[in-house]
Amino acid sequence: MKVAVLAGGRSSEREVSLSSGAAVCRGLVEAGHEPLLVHIEADGRWHCEGETVTLEPGGGLLGCDVVFPALHGPFGEDGTVQGVLETLDIPYVGSGVLASAVCMNKFVFKELMRAAGLPQVRYVALRADQSWDVDLDLGWPVFVKPARLGSSVGISRVASREELVPALERAFRHDSLVLVEQAAQGIEVECGVLGDGDPLVSPCGEIRVRRSRTGFYDYEAKYTPGGMELVVPARISREVAERVRELAKEAFLRAGCSGLARVDFFVEDADGEGRVLLNEVNTMPGFTPTSVFARLVEAAGVSYPELCDRLVALALARFRRERALAY
């Protein structure tokens, strides 16, 4: 199978995407596929093997059978590139336009999950054009974060009202919509989800931060060697782990995700009954063999090459299902 792998992109997660794309290419080769790396520049231009890529609606992409968009953040994971690929009429790995956009927008995602009754921390959304002098009623500390970015870019932990305005200013440099969230007093736990319909849900993994200047799971902790440790299985009871896995599957399906996602949680009172709080769903997590998602799925018995192969098969199957519908 000839697979176009998209890497790079316009977002602040560009370097992570380049690493993911290179790893996906290696995994596809090991799985018996023929990858073709398409490099998306920071200005949005597409290149392949030194040549500019021309996109023609309905014309596919470089004669490939499937596209693997190993892109993270805005202009790659938020439904924009997915819309381009729909226009090109070619199968692609991962969630479609709507699910990608919903999961990228933390406020919309939280509102959807709240309507479904899934447990979350309390939160308030603020726009850049409204007064920031509001009664948050969330207690301290809180987390201030851009609503539509990933990899903890622009996030601040705020311990008092005096720190709030500088944190908001920092977040509004990245987005016109910002979330202020109540801080969870627990451990971070993540699950990988793979499939469609009745997807595989991985064992729970616990994130232990080893190196961070901010004191939380920030960009440095995520991408600096030794910055974090993934403990699989997470140090929670079997009953709590099953609750996390059930919620991971429910959030994945309610958001309309497809193919893959990493679902993030907080577990409070991990040594006791364990209160589970849904944090977010990442529709295209980091994709190197040492990234959290790949390691979680490996713990479920799926090797990295097999993971890449399954995702290609899932993309083709979804494409056939959707193109069989009458429009």
CSV table of C-alpha atoms in Angstrom, one decimal:
chain,number,residue,atom,x,y,z
A,1,MET,CA,0.0,0.0,0.0
A,2,LYS,CA,1.3,3.4,-0.9
A,3,VAL,CA,0.8,5.8,2.0
A,4,ALA,CA,1.4,9.6,2.0
A,5,VAL,CA,2.6,10.7,5.4
A,6,LEU,CA,2.0,14.4,6.2
A,7,ALA,CA,4.4,15.9,8.7
A,8,GLY,CA,5.5,19.4,9.8
A,9,GLY,CA,2.7,21.9,9.6
A,10,ARG,CA,2.0,25.4,10.7
A,11,SER,CA,1.5,24.9,14.5
A,12,SER,CA,3.8,25.2,17.5
A,13,GLU,CA,3.9,21.4,17.5
A,14,ARG,CA,5.7,21.3,14.2
A,15,GLU,CA,8.9,19.7,15.5
A,16,VAL,CA,6.9,17.0,17.3
A,17,SER,CA,5.1,16.3,14.0
A,18,LEU,CA,8.3,15.9,12.1
A,19,SER,CA,9.5,13.3,14.6
A,20,SER,CA,6.1,11.6,14.4
A,21,GLY,CA,6.1,11.6,10.6
A,22,ALA,CA,9.6,10.0,10.4
A,23,ALA,CA,8.6,7.3,12.9
A,24,VAL,CA,5.4,6.6,11.1
A,25,CYS,CA,7.4,6.1,7.8
A,26,ARG,CA,9.6,3.6,9.5
A,27,GLY,CA,6.7,1.7,11.0
A,28,LEU,CA,4.9,1.6,7.7
A,29,VAL,CA,8.0,0.1,6.0
A,30,GLU,CA,8.2,-2.5,8.7
A,31,ALA,CA,4.6,-3.3,8.1
A,32,GLY,CA,5.2,-3.8,4.4
A,33,HIS,CA,3.8,-0.5,3.1
A,34,GLU,CA,5.4,2.1,0.9
A,35,PRO,CA,5.4,5.5,2.7
A,36,LEU,CA,5.9,8.8,0.9
A,37,LEU,CA,6.8,11.7,3.2
A,38,VAL,CA,5.0,15.0,2.4
A,39,HIS,CA,6.5,17.9,4.2
A,40,ILE,CA,4.2,20.8,5.2
A,41,GLU,CA,6.2,24.0,5.7
A,42,ALA,CA,5.6,26.5,8.4
A,43,ASP,CA,4.0,28.8,5.9
A,44,GLY,CA,1.6,26.0,4.8
A,45,ARG,CA,3.2,24.9,1.5
A,46,TRP,CA,3.4,21.2,0.8
A,47,HIS,CA,6.5,19.6,-0.6
A,48,CYS,CA,7.5,16.0,-1.5
A,49,GLU,CA,10.9,14.9,-2.6
A,50,GLY,CA,11.9,18.5,-3.3
A,51,GLU,CA,8.9,19.3,-5.5
A,52,THR,CA,5.8,21.5,-4.7
A,53,VAL,CA,2.7,19.4,-4.2
A,54,THR,CA,-0.3,20.5,-6.3
A,55,LEU,CA,-3.7,19.6,-4.9
A,56,GLU,CA,-6.6,19.0,-7.2
A,57,PRO,CA,-10.2,18.4,-5.7
A,58,GLY,CA,-11.2,14.8,-6.3
A,59,GLY,CA,-7.6,14.0,-7.5
A,60,GLY,CA,-6.3,12.2,-4.5
A,61,LEU,CA,-2.7,12.8,-3.4
A,62,LEU,CA,0.4,11.8,-5.3
A,63,GLY,CA,-1.2,8.5,-6.5
A,64,CYS,CA,-1.3,7.2,-2.9
A,65,ASP,CA,-3.9,4.8,-1.5
A,66,VAL,CA,-4.1,6.3,2.0
A,67,VAL,CA,-2.9,9.5,3.8
A,68,PHE,CA,-1.5,9.4,7.3
A,69,PRO,CA,-1.7,12.9,8.7
A,70,ALA,CA,0.9,12.8,11.4
A,71,LEU,CA,0.1,16.4,12.3
A,72,HIS,CA,-0.4,18.0,15.7
A,73,GLY,CA,-2.3,21.1,16.8
A,74,PRO,CA,-4.0,23.8,14.6
A,75,PHE,CA,-4.0,23.4,10.9
A,76,GLY,CA,-3.4,19.7,11.1
A,77,GLU,CA,-5.4,18.1,14.0
A,78,ASP,CA,-8.3,20.5,14.1
A,79,GLY,CA,-10.3,19.4,11.1
A,80,THR,CA,-8.7,21.8,8.5
A,81,VAL,CA,-6.4,19.2,6.9
A,82,GLN,CA,-9.1,16.6,7.3
A,83,GLY,CA,-11.4,18.8,5.2
A,84,VAL,CA,-8.7,19.1,2.5
A,85,LEU,CA,-8.4,15.3,2.4
A,86,GLU,CA,-12.1,14.9,2.1
A,87,THR,CA,-12.0,17.3,-0.8
A,88,LEU,CA,-9.2,15.3,-2.4
A,89,ASP,CA,-11.5,12.2,-2.0
A,90,ILE,CA,-8.8,10.0,-0.4
A,91,PRO,CA,-8.8,7.7,2.7
A,92,TYR,CA,-7.0,9.1,5.7
A,93,VAL,CA,-6.0,7.9,9.1
A,94,GLY,CA,-7.8,9.2,12.1
A,95,SER,CA,-10.9,11.2,13.0
A,96,GLY,CA,-12.9,13.1,10.5
A,97,VAL,CA,-13.6,16.9,10.2
A,98,LEU,CA,-16.1,17.2,13.0
A,99,ALA,CA,-14.5,15.0,15.7
A,100,SER,CA,-11.1,16.6,15.0
A,101,ALA,CA,-12.5,20.1,15.4
A,102,VAL,CA,-14.5,19.2,18.5
A,103,CYS,CA,-11.6,17.5,20.3
A,104,MET,CA,-9.2,20.4,19.4
A,105,ASN,CA,-11.5,22.9,20.9
A,106,LYS,CA,-11.3,22.2,24.6
A,107,PHE,CA,-14.3,24.3,25.4
A,108,VAL,CA,-16.6,22.7,22.9
A,109,PHE,CA,-15.4,19.2,23.9
A,110,LYS,CA,-16.0,19.9,27.6
A,111,GLU,CA,-19.5,21.2,26.9
A,112,LEU,CA,-20.3,18.1,24.9
A,113,MET,CA,-19.0,15.8,27.6
A,114,ARG,CA,-20.9,17.8,30.3
A,115,ALA,CA,-24.1,17.4,28.3
A,116,ALA,CA,-23.5,13.7,28.3
A,117,GLY,CA,-22.9,13.7,32.1
A,118,LEU,CA,-19.2,12.6,32.0
A,119,PRO,CA,-17.2,13.8,35.1
A,120,GLN,CA,-14.8,16.7,34.6
A,121,VAL,CA,-13.2,19.5,36.6
A,122,ARG,CA,-15.1,22.7,36.8
A,123,TYR,CA,-14.2,25.3,34.2
A,124,VAL,CA,-14.9,28.8,32.8
A,125,ALA,CA,-14.4,30.0,29.3
A,126,LEU,CA,-13.3,33.6,28.6
A,127,ARG,CA,-13.1,35.5,25.3
A,128,ALA,CA,-10.4,38.1,24.5
A,129,ASP,CA,-13.0,40.8,23.9
A,130,GLN,CA,-14.8,40.4,27.3
A,131,SER,CA,-14.0,41.6,30.8
A,132,TRP,CA,-11.6,39.4,32.6
A,133,ASP,CA,-12.8,40.7,36.0
A,134,VAL,CA,-15.1,37.8,36.6
A,135,ASP,CA,-15.9,35.7,39.7
A,136,LEU,CA,-14.4,32.4,38.7
A,137,ASP,CA,-15.6,30.5,41.8
A,138,LEU,CA,-13.2,27.7,41.1
A,139,GLY,CA,-10.8,28.1,44.1
A,140,TRP,CA,-7.0,28.2,43.8
A,141,PRO,CA,-4.9,27.0,42.1
A,142,VAL,CA,-6.4,27.0,38.6
A,143,PHE,CA,-5.0,26.3,35.1
A,144,VAL,CA,-5.3,28.8,32.3
A,145,LYS,CA,-5.0,27.4,28.8
A,146,PRO,CA,-5.7,28.4,25.2
A,147,ALA,CA,-8.8,26.5,24.1
A,148,ARG,CA,-7.4,25.3,20.8
A,149,LEU,CA,-3.7,24.3,21.2
A,150,GLY,CA,-2.0,21.1,22.3
A,151,SER,CA,1.2,20.0,24.0
A,152,SER,CA,0.6,22.3,26.9
A,153,VAL,CA,1.6,25.4,24.9
A,154,GLY,CA,0.5,28.6,26.5
A,155,ILE,CA,-0.7,26.9,29.8
A,156,SER,CA,-0.1,28.4,33.2
A,157,ARG,CA,-0.7,27.2,36.7
A,158,VAL,CA,-2.1,30.1,38.7
A,159,ALA,CA,-2.0,30.1,42.5
A,160,SER,CA,-3.7,33.4,43.2
A,161,ARG,CA,-5.8,36.2,41.6
A,162,GLU,CA,-2.7,38.4,41.3
A,163,GLU,CA,-1.2,35.8,38.9
A,164,LEU,CA,-4.4,35.5,36.8
A,165,VAL,CA,-4.1,38.5,34.5
A,166,PRO,CA,-0.5,37.7,33.3
A,167,ALA,CA,-1.6,34.1,32.7
A,168,LEU,CA,-4.6,35.2,30.7
A,169,GLU,CA,-2.4,37.6,28.7
A,170,ARG,CA,0.0,34.8,27.9
A,171,ALA,CA,-2.9,32.4,26.8
A,172,PHE,CA,-4.6,35.1,24.7
A,173,ARG,CA,-1.4,35.5,22.7
A,174,HIS,CA,-2.2,32.0,21.3
A,175,ASP,CA,-6.0,32.0,21.1
A,176,SER,CA,-9.0,34.3,21.3
A,177,LEU,CA,-10.7,31.8,23.5
A,178,VAL,CA,-9.2,30.7,26.9
A,179,LEU,CA,-10.2,28.1,29.5
A,180,VAL,CA,-9.7,28.6,33.2
A,181,GLU,CA,-10.0,25.2,34.9
A,182,GLN,CA,-10.1,24.0,38.5
A,183,ALA,CA,-6.9,22.2,39.4
A,184,ALA,CA,-7.4,18.4,40.0
A,185,GLN,CA,-5.8,17.0,43.1
A,186,GLY,CA,-4.8,13.7,41.7
A,187,ILE,CA,-2.5,11.7,39.3
A,188,GLU,CA,-2.6,11.9,35.5
A,189,VAL,CA,-3.8,8.7,33.8
A,190,GLU,CA,-4.0,8.1,30.1
A,191,CYS,CA,-5.5,5.4,27.8
A,192,GLY,CA,-5.0,4.7,24.1
A,193,VAL,CA,-8.0,3.9,22.0
A,194,LEU,CA,-7.6,2.0,18.7
A,195,GLY,CA,-10.4,1.1,16.2
A,196,ASP,CA,-14.0,2.0,15.2
A,197,GLY,CA,-17.4,0.8,16.5
A,198,ASP,CA,-16.1,-1.3,19.4
A,199,PRO,CA,-12.5,-0.1,19.7
A,200,LEU,CA,-9.6,-1.6,21.7
A,201,VAL,CA,-8.9,0.4,24.9
A,202,SER,CA,-5.4,0.0,26.2
A,203,PRO,CA,-4.4,-0.5,29.8
A,204,CYS,CA,-4.1,2.7,31.9
A,205,GLY,CA,-0.8,4.5,32.0
A,206,GLU,CA,0.2,6.9,34.8
A,207,ILE,CA,2.2,10.0,34.0
A,208,ARG,CA,4.9,10.8,36.5
A,209,VAL,CA,6.6,14.2,35.9
A,210,ARG,CA,10.3,14.1,36.4
A,211,ARG,CA,11.5,17.4,35.1
A,212,SER,CA,9.4,20.5,34.8
A,213,ARG,CA,10.1,24.2,35.7
A,214,THR,CA,6.4,24.9,36.0
A,215,GLY,CA,5.6,21.9,38.3
A,216,PHE,CA,3.0,20.3,36.0
A,217,TYR,CA,3.0,18.1,32.8
A,218,ASP,CA,4.2,20.9,30.5
A,219,TYR,CA,5.9,21.0,27.1
A,220,GLU,CA,9.3,20.5,28.7
A,221,ALA,CA,8.2,17.4,30.7
A,222,LYS,CA,6.5,15.9,27.6
A,223,TYR,CA,9.4,16.3,25.1
A,224,THR,CA,12.6,16.5,27.1
A,225,PRO,CA,14.3,13.1,27.6
A,226,GLY,CA,13.8,12.1,31.2
A,227,GLY,CA,11.1,14.7,31.7
A,228,MET,CA,8.4,12.2,32.4
A,229,GLU,CA,7.9,8.5,33.2
A,230,LEU,CA,5.1,6.4,32.0
A,231,VAL,CA,4.0,3.7,34.5
A,232,VAL,CA,2.0,0.9,32.9
A,233,PRO,CA,-0.2,-0.3,34.4
A,234,ALA,CA,-1.1,2.8,36.4
A,235,ARG,CA,-1.0,2.5,40.2
A,236,ILE,CA,-4.7,2.5,40.7
A,237,SER,CA,-7.1,-0.3,41.7
A,238,ARG,CA,-8.6,-2.7,39.1
A,239,GLU,CA,-12.0,-1.2,39.6
A,240,VAL,CA,-10.8,2.4,39.0
A,241,ALA,CA,-8.8,1.3,36.0
A,242,GLU,CA,-11.9,-0.3,34.5
A,243,ARG,CA,-13.8,2.9,35.1
A,244,VAL,CA,-11.1,4.9,33.3
A,245,ARG,CA,-11.2,2.5,30.4
A,246,GLU,CA,-15.0,2.7,30.2
A,247,LEU,CA,-14.9,6.5,30.2
A,248,ALA,CA,-12.1,6.5,27.6
A,249,LYS,CA,-14.3,4.5,25.2
A,250,GLU,CA,-17.4,6.5,25.9
A,251,ALA,CA,-15.6,9.9,25.3
A,252,PHE,CA,-14.1,8.5,22.1
A,253,LEU,CA,-17.5,7.4,20.7
A,254,ARG,CA,-19.4,10.4,21.9
A,255,ALA,CA,-16.9,12.8,20.2
A,256,GLY,CA,-17.3,10.8,17.0
A,257,CYS,CA,-13.6,9.8,16.9
A,258,SER,CA,-12.3,7.3,14.5
A,259,GLY,CA,-9.1,5.2,14.2
A,260,LEU,CA,-7.2,6.3,17.2
A,261,ALA,CA,-7.1,8.7,20.2
A,262,ARG,CA,-5.3,9.2,23.5
A,263,VAL,CA,-7.8,10.0,26.3
A,264,ASP,CA,-6.4,11.8,29.3
A,265,PHE,CA,-7.8,11.7,32.9
A,266,PHE,CA,-7.2,12.8,36.5
A,267,VAL,CA,-7.7,10.3,39.2
A,268,GLU,CA,-8.2,11.7,42.7
A,269,ASP,CA,-7.8,9.6,45.8
A,270,ALA,CA,-5.9,6.9,43.7
A,271,ASP,CA,-5.3,4.9,46.9
A,272,GLY,CA,-9.0,4.8,47.8
A,273,GLU,CA,-12.2,4.7,45.7
A,274,GLY,CA,-10.6,6.9,43.1
A,275,ARG,CA,-12.6,9.8,41.6
A,276,VAL,CA,-12.1,9.8,37.8
A,277,LEU,CA,-12.2,13.1,35.9
A,278,LEU,CA,-12.1,13.3,32.1
A,279,ASN,CA,-9.6,15.9,30.9
A,280,GLU,CA,-9.4,15.7,27.0
A,281,VAL,CA,-9.2,13.6,23.9
A,282,ASN,CA,-6.2,13.9,21.6
A,283,THR,CA,-7.1,12.7,18.1
A,284,MET,CA,-3.5,12.5,16.8
A,285,PRO,CA,-1.1,12.1,19.7
A,286,GLY,CA,2.7,12.1,19.4
A,287,PHE,CA,3.5,9.1,17.2
A,288,THR,CA,7.1,8.0,17.8
A,289,PRO,CA,7.5,4.4,19.2
A,290,THR,CA,8.4,5.9,22.6
A,291,SER,CA,5.4,8.3,22.6
A,292,VAL,CA,2.8,7.6,25.2
A,293,PHE,CA,0.1,6.4,22.8
A,294,ALA,CA,2.3,3.8,21.1
A,295,ARG,CA,3.5,2.5,24.4
A,296,LEU,CA,0.0,2.2,25.8
A,297,VAL,CA,-1.2,0.3,22.7
A,298,GLU,CA,1.9,-1.9,22.9
A,299,ALA,CA,0.9,-2.8,26.4
A,300,ALA,CA,-2.4,-4.1,24.8
A,301,GLY,CA,-0.3,-6.4,22.6
A,302,VAL,CA,-0.1,-4.2,19.4
A,303,SER,CA,3.4,-3.6,18.2
A,304,TYR,CA,4.4,-0.3,16.5
A,305,PRO,CA,4.4,-1.7,12.9
A,306,GLU,CA,1.1,-3.5,13.5
A,307,LEU,CA,-0.3,-0.3,14.9
A,308,CYS,CA,0.6,1.6,11.7
A,309,ASP,CA,-0.8,-1.3,9.6
A,310,ARG,CA,-4.1,-1.3,11.5
A,311,LEU,CA,-4.6,2.4,11.1
A,312,VAL,CA,-4.2,2.1,7.4
A,313,ALA,CA,-6.7,-0.7,7.3
A,314,LEU,CA,-9.1,1.3,9.4
A,315,ALA,CA,-8.8,4.4,7.2
A,316,LEU,CA,-9.6,2.3,4.1
A,317,ALA,CA,-12.6,0.6,5.8
A,318,ARG,CA,-14.1,4.0,6.9
A,319,PHE,CA,-13.6,5.5,3.5
A,320,ARG,CA,-15.5,2.6,1.9
A,321,ARG,CA,-18.3,2.9,4.4
A,322,GLU,CA,-18.7,6.6,4.0
A,323,ARG,CA,-18.5,6.6,0.2
A,324,ALA,CA,-21.2,3.9,0.1
A,325,LEU,CA,-23.7,6.4,1.5
A,326,ALA,CA,-26.0,8.4,-0.8
A,327,TYR,CA,-25.3,12.2,-0.6
